[in-house]
Amino acid sequence: MSEYLIDVQNLTKVYGSEQDAMVYALNDLSANVQRGEFVAIMGPSGSGKSTLMNILGCLDRPSSGSYFLDGRDVSKLDKNDLADVRNQKIGFVFQSFNLLPRLSALENVMMPMLYDISLDLSAAEQRIRATAALESVGLEKRIHHHPNQLSGGQQQRVAIARALVNRPPLILADEPTGNLDSKASVEIMDLLHQLHQQGVTVVMVTHEPDIASHAGRIICVRDGKTIAAGHCSDKTL
């Protein structure tokens, strides 16, 4: 088994087909993340960090280069196979929470289990697992509340419980505190630290240096390439 949960080599992502209209969102980028790491990805607007996050999340494929996730090259998989990888290997936490407003917290957390064909759980077992995930983020008294009955911090906790429910080895957090006040931001970062201490690999995109400082390592992206961490200062953002 590779020591790296994520290993990307020479990733290039090009938009446009005409030579004079081609835009390189990623340009020969290489990086890796060890199992159990807590890594932040930083970079200015247009640096390529969002494109990189989409590829790491198996939401997009590179134009060239390789992406090994948990030892498997996923860079050339078709959409259906990528969907299976997402469901089984990755839990997503988004800035805007992406909760379904008509569903309760419990029902939102149960959603990933409905799409993971590798799971063989009854409806009752799914409810038990989803309830346990909500309890793990401190929302055992809010399982029947709908998103509009929850604060921003509570909604993000539901999103984290949803990301955890299929027990993936990787959590991808895209600006997880971007829509939260400072108190809720601290609570969410504490929760991500707890997950990391339990052995979950966390990769987080953020433009906030104080949030990035919570990570054990920072990957800086500029002009579609990684740059030395020492140059990833406020001025690069």
Short mmCIF file of C-alpha atoms in Angstrom, two decimals:
data_model
loop_
_atom_site.label_atom_id
_atom_site.label_comp_id
_atom_site.label_asym_id
_atom_site.label_seq_id
_atom_site.Cartn_x
_atom_site.Cartn_y
_atom_site.Cartn_z
CA MET A 1 0.00 0.00 0.00
CA SER A 2 1.33 3.41 -0.96
CA GLU A 3 2.10 5.87 1.83
CA TYR A 4 0.20 8.45 -0.19
CA LEU A 5 -3.58 8.59 -0.16
CA ILE A 6 -3.33 11.25 -2.90
CA ASP A 7 -0.55 11.29 -5.48
CA VAL A 8 -0.87 13.59 -8.51
CA GLN A 9 1.88 13.86 -11.08
CA ASN A 10 2.21 16.34 -13.94
CA LEU A 11 -1.46 17.31 -13.90
CA THR A 12 -2.54 19.60 -16.72
CA LYS A 13 -6.06 20.89 -17.28
CA VAL A 14 -6.67 22.84 -20.46
CA TYR A 15 -9.85 24.63 -21.46
CA GLY A 16 -10.46 25.50 -25.10
CA SER A 17 -9.27 23.70 -28.22
CA GLU A 18 -7.89 26.43 -30.45
CA GLN A 19 -4.21 27.16 -29.87
CA ASP A 20 -4.73 30.86 -29.29
CA ALA A 21 -7.75 30.27 -27.03
CA MET A 22 -6.34 27.56 -24.77
CA VAL A 23 -6.33 28.33 -21.05
CA TYR A 24 -4.18 26.27 -18.68
CA ALA A 25 -6.00 26.00 -15.36
CA LEU A 26 -3.36 23.49 -14.21
CA ASN A 27 0.09 23.35 -15.78
CA ASP A 28 2.21 20.29 -14.97
CA LEU A 29 1.25 20.31 -11.29
CA SER A 30 2.52 17.59 -8.96
CA ALA A 31 1.68 17.09 -5.28
CA ASN A 32 0.90 14.36 -2.77
CA VAL A 33 -0.88 13.85 0.54
CA GLN A 34 0.07 11.14 2.99
CA ARG A 35 -2.55 9.01 4.69
CA GLY A 36 -3.75 10.72 7.86
CA GLU A 37 -2.46 14.19 6.92
CA PHE A 38 -4.33 17.47 7.38
CA VAL A 39 -3.42 19.62 4.38
CA ALA A 40 -4.58 23.09 3.31
CA ILE A 41 -4.55 24.24 -0.33
CA MET A 42 -4.12 27.99 -0.81
CA GLY A 43 -3.72 30.32 -3.75
CA PRO A 44 -5.07 33.54 -5.26
CA SER A 45 -8.21 33.67 -7.37
CA GLY A 46 -7.51 32.04 -10.72
CA SER A 47 -4.53 30.09 -9.38
CA GLY A 48 -6.02 26.70 -10.22
CA LYS A 49 -6.85 25.56 -6.69
CA SER A 50 -10.56 25.08 -7.48
CA THR A 51 -9.72 23.08 -10.59
CA LEU A 52 -7.33 20.98 -8.53
CA MET A 53 -10.02 20.42 -5.90
CA ASN A 54 -12.50 19.29 -8.57
CA ILE A 55 -10.01 16.76 -9.89
CA LEU A 56 -9.10 15.54 -6.39
CA GLY A 57 -12.83 15.12 -5.73
CA CYS A 58 -13.29 13.10 -8.94
CA LEU A 59 -15.70 15.75 -10.20
CA ASP A 60 -13.48 16.39 -13.23
CA ARG A 61 -10.64 14.72 -15.09
CA PRO A 62 -7.26 16.20 -16.04
CA SER A 63 -6.30 16.77 -19.67
CA SER A 64 -3.08 14.89 -18.94
CA GLY A 65 -1.11 13.56 -16.01
CA SER A 66 -1.96 10.96 -13.38
CA TYR A 67 -4.01 10.98 -10.19
CA PHE A 68 -3.67 8.03 -7.85
CA LEU A 69 -6.30 7.95 -5.09
CA ASP A 70 -5.82 5.26 -2.46
CA GLY A 71 -3.49 3.44 -4.85
CA ARG A 72 -5.78 3.54 -7.90
CA ASP A 73 -5.23 5.68 -11.00
CA VAL A 74 -8.55 7.49 -11.34
CA SER A 75 -7.43 10.10 -13.88
CA LYS A 76 -8.92 8.33 -16.87
CA LEU A 77 -12.05 6.75 -15.38
CA ASP A 78 -15.42 7.42 -17.00
CA LYS A 79 -18.17 9.37 -15.26
CA ASN A 80 -19.91 6.32 -13.79
CA ASP A 81 -16.70 4.91 -12.31
CA LEU A 82 -15.78 8.34 -10.96
CA ALA A 83 -19.18 8.52 -9.25
CA ASP A 84 -18.50 5.18 -7.56
CA VAL A 85 -15.09 6.42 -6.37
CA ARG A 86 -16.65 9.61 -4.97
CA ASN A 87 -19.27 7.67 -3.03
CA GLN A 88 -16.82 5.18 -1.55
CA LYS A 89 -13.63 7.18 -1.03
CA ILE A 90 -14.50 10.86 -0.55
CA GLY A 91 -16.62 12.91 1.81
CA PHE A 92 -17.35 16.49 0.70
CA VAL A 93 -17.83 19.59 2.86
CA PHE A 94 -18.82 22.73 0.93
CA GLN A 95 -18.83 26.41 1.82
CA SER A 96 -22.57 26.66 1.10
CA PHE A 97 -23.38 23.41 3.00
CA ASN A 98 -25.40 22.00 0.04
CA LEU A 99 -28.12 20.56 2.26
CA LEU A 100 -31.51 19.67 0.78
CA PRO A 101 -33.96 22.12 2.39
CA ARG A 102 -36.97 19.77 2.44
CA LEU A 103 -35.10 17.02 4.26
CA SER A 104 -34.31 16.79 7.95
CA ALA A 105 -30.75 16.65 9.21
CA LEU A 106 -31.07 12.88 9.53
CA GLU A 107 -32.41 12.49 5.99
CA ASN A 108 -29.65 14.71 4.58
CA VAL A 109 -27.00 12.59 6.26
CA MET A 110 -28.59 9.39 4.95
CA MET A 111 -28.39 10.55 1.31
CA PRO A 112 -24.85 9.29 0.49
CA MET A 113 -25.78 5.78 1.59
CA LEU A 114 -28.54 5.68 -0.99
CA TYR A 115 -25.97 6.15 -3.78
CA ASP A 116 -23.22 3.82 -2.55
CA ILE A 117 -23.91 0.52 -4.32
CA SER A 118 -21.21 -1.21 -2.25
CA LEU A 119 -23.23 -0.79 0.96
CA ASP A 120 -25.68 -3.48 1.97
CA LEU A 121 -27.60 -1.75 4.72
CA SER A 122 -31.29 -1.86 5.51
CA ALA A 123 -33.21 1.38 5.96
CA ALA A 124 -33.09 0.87 9.73
CA GLU A 125 -29.32 0.32 9.63
CA GLN A 126 -28.90 3.47 7.53
CA ARG A 127 -30.85 5.48 10.11
CA ILE A 128 -28.69 4.08 12.91
CA ARG A 129 -25.49 4.97 11.09
CA ALA A 130 -26.75 8.47 10.18
CA THR A 131 -27.85 9.10 13.76
CA ALA A 132 -24.41 8.05 15.02
CA ALA A 133 -22.75 10.43 12.54
CA LEU A 134 -24.89 13.32 13.81
CA GLU A 135 -24.13 12.40 17.40
CA SER A 136 -20.40 12.47 16.55
CA VAL A 137 -20.70 16.14 15.55
CA GLY A 138 -22.81 17.08 18.57
CA LEU A 139 -26.22 17.28 16.88
CA GLU A 140 -28.04 14.40 18.55
CA LYS A 141 -30.80 16.82 19.62
CA ARG A 142 -31.22 18.29 16.13
CA ILE A 143 -31.64 15.19 13.96
CA HIS A 144 -35.22 16.02 12.97
CA HIS A 145 -34.60 19.72 12.31
CA HIS A 146 -34.59 21.06 8.77
CA PRO A 147 -31.75 23.30 7.49
CA ASN A 148 -33.79 26.50 7.96
CA GLN A 149 -34.15 25.59 11.65
CA LEU A 150 -30.39 25.36 12.13
CA SER A 151 -27.64 27.96 12.47
CA GLY A 152 -24.87 28.16 9.87
CA GLY A 153 -22.48 26.30 12.15
CA GLN A 154 -25.06 23.58 12.80
CA GLN A 155 -25.72 23.22 9.07
CA GLN A 156 -22.00 22.75 8.46
CA ARG A 157 -21.95 20.10 11.18
CA VAL A 158 -24.73 18.28 9.33
CA ALA A 159 -22.64 18.54 6.17
CA ILE A 160 -19.64 17.05 7.99
CA ALA A 161 -21.79 14.21 9.36
CA ARG A 162 -23.01 13.58 5.80
CA ALA A 163 -19.38 13.52 4.58
CA LEU A 164 -18.49 10.95 7.25
CA VAL A 165 -21.44 8.60 7.01
CA ASN A 166 -19.95 6.32 4.32
CA ARG A 167 -16.70 6.25 6.33
CA PRO A 168 -14.45 7.47 3.51
CA PRO A 169 -10.67 7.72 3.95
CA LEU A 170 -10.65 11.31 2.61
CA ILE A 171 -12.55 14.48 3.54
CA LEU A 172 -12.38 17.34 1.01
CA ALA A 173 -13.44 20.63 2.58
CA ASP A 174 -13.91 23.56 0.19
CA GLU A 175 -13.83 26.85 2.15
CA PRO A 176 -15.62 25.12 5.07
CA THR A 177 -15.74 28.29 7.19
CA GLY A 178 -16.44 30.75 4.36
CA ASN A 179 -20.08 31.35 5.35
CA LEU A 180 -19.59 31.21 9.11
CA ASP A 181 -18.92 33.76 11.83
CA SER A 182 -15.72 33.55 13.85
CA LYS A 183 -17.21 31.50 16.71
CA ALA A 184 -18.74 28.92 14.37
CA SER A 185 -15.51 28.84 12.36
CA VAL A 186 -13.53 27.88 15.46
CA GLU A 187 -16.04 25.13 16.25
CA ILE A 188 -15.85 23.68 12.72
CA MET A 189 -12.05 23.74 12.73
CA ASP A 190 -12.04 22.00 16.11
CA LEU A 191 -14.29 19.33 14.62
CA LEU A 192 -11.99 18.86 11.61
CA HIS A 193 -9.06 18.51 14.03
CA GLN A 194 -10.94 15.79 15.89
CA LEU A 195 -11.54 13.90 12.64
CA HIS A 196 -7.87 14.23 11.75
CA GLN A 197 -6.86 12.89 15.15
CA GLN A 198 -9.09 9.88 14.48
CA GLY A 199 -7.07 9.09 11.37
CA VAL A 200 -9.16 10.72 8.65
CA THR A 201 -7.19 12.47 5.90
CA VAL A 202 -8.42 16.07 5.51
CA VAL A 203 -7.68 18.29 2.50
CA MET A 204 -9.06 21.81 2.80
CA VAL A 205 -9.16 24.69 0.33
CA THR A 206 -9.12 28.12 1.96
CA HIS A 207 -8.01 31.66 1.20
CA GLU A 208 -7.81 32.56 4.90
CA PRO A 209 -4.27 32.25 6.37
CA ASP A 210 -5.58 31.84 9.92
CA ILE A 211 -7.76 28.92 8.84
CA ALA A 212 -4.93 27.39 6.80
CA SER A 213 -2.68 27.57 9.86
CA HIS A 214 -4.77 24.81 11.44
CA ALA A 215 -3.43 22.34 8.88
CA GLY A 216 -0.22 20.41 9.34
CA ARG A 217 0.99 21.41 5.88
CA ILE A 218 0.06 23.97 3.22
CA ILE A 219 0.16 23.37 -0.52
CA CYS A 220 0.36 26.68 -2.38
CA VAL A 221 -0.90 26.96 -5.94
CA ARG A 222 -0.21 29.79 -8.37
CA ASP A 223 -0.58 29.89 -12.16
CA GLY A 224 -1.61 26.24 -12.16
CA LYS A 225 1.53 25.04 -10.38
CA THR A 226 2.61 24.42 -6.82
CA ILE A 227 5.01 26.95 -5.31
CA ALA A 228 7.13 26.89 -2.19
CA ALA A 229 5.11 27.15 1.02
CA GLY A 230 7.29 30.02 2.19
CA HIS A 231 5.84 32.13 -0.62
CA CYS A 232 2.25 31.38 0.35
CA SER A 233 1.67 34.57 2.31
CA ASP A 234 -1.17 37.07 2.47
CA LYS A 235 0.32 38.75 -0.59
CA THR A 236 -0.35 35.65 -2.73
CA LEU A 237 -4.04 35.81 -1.90
#
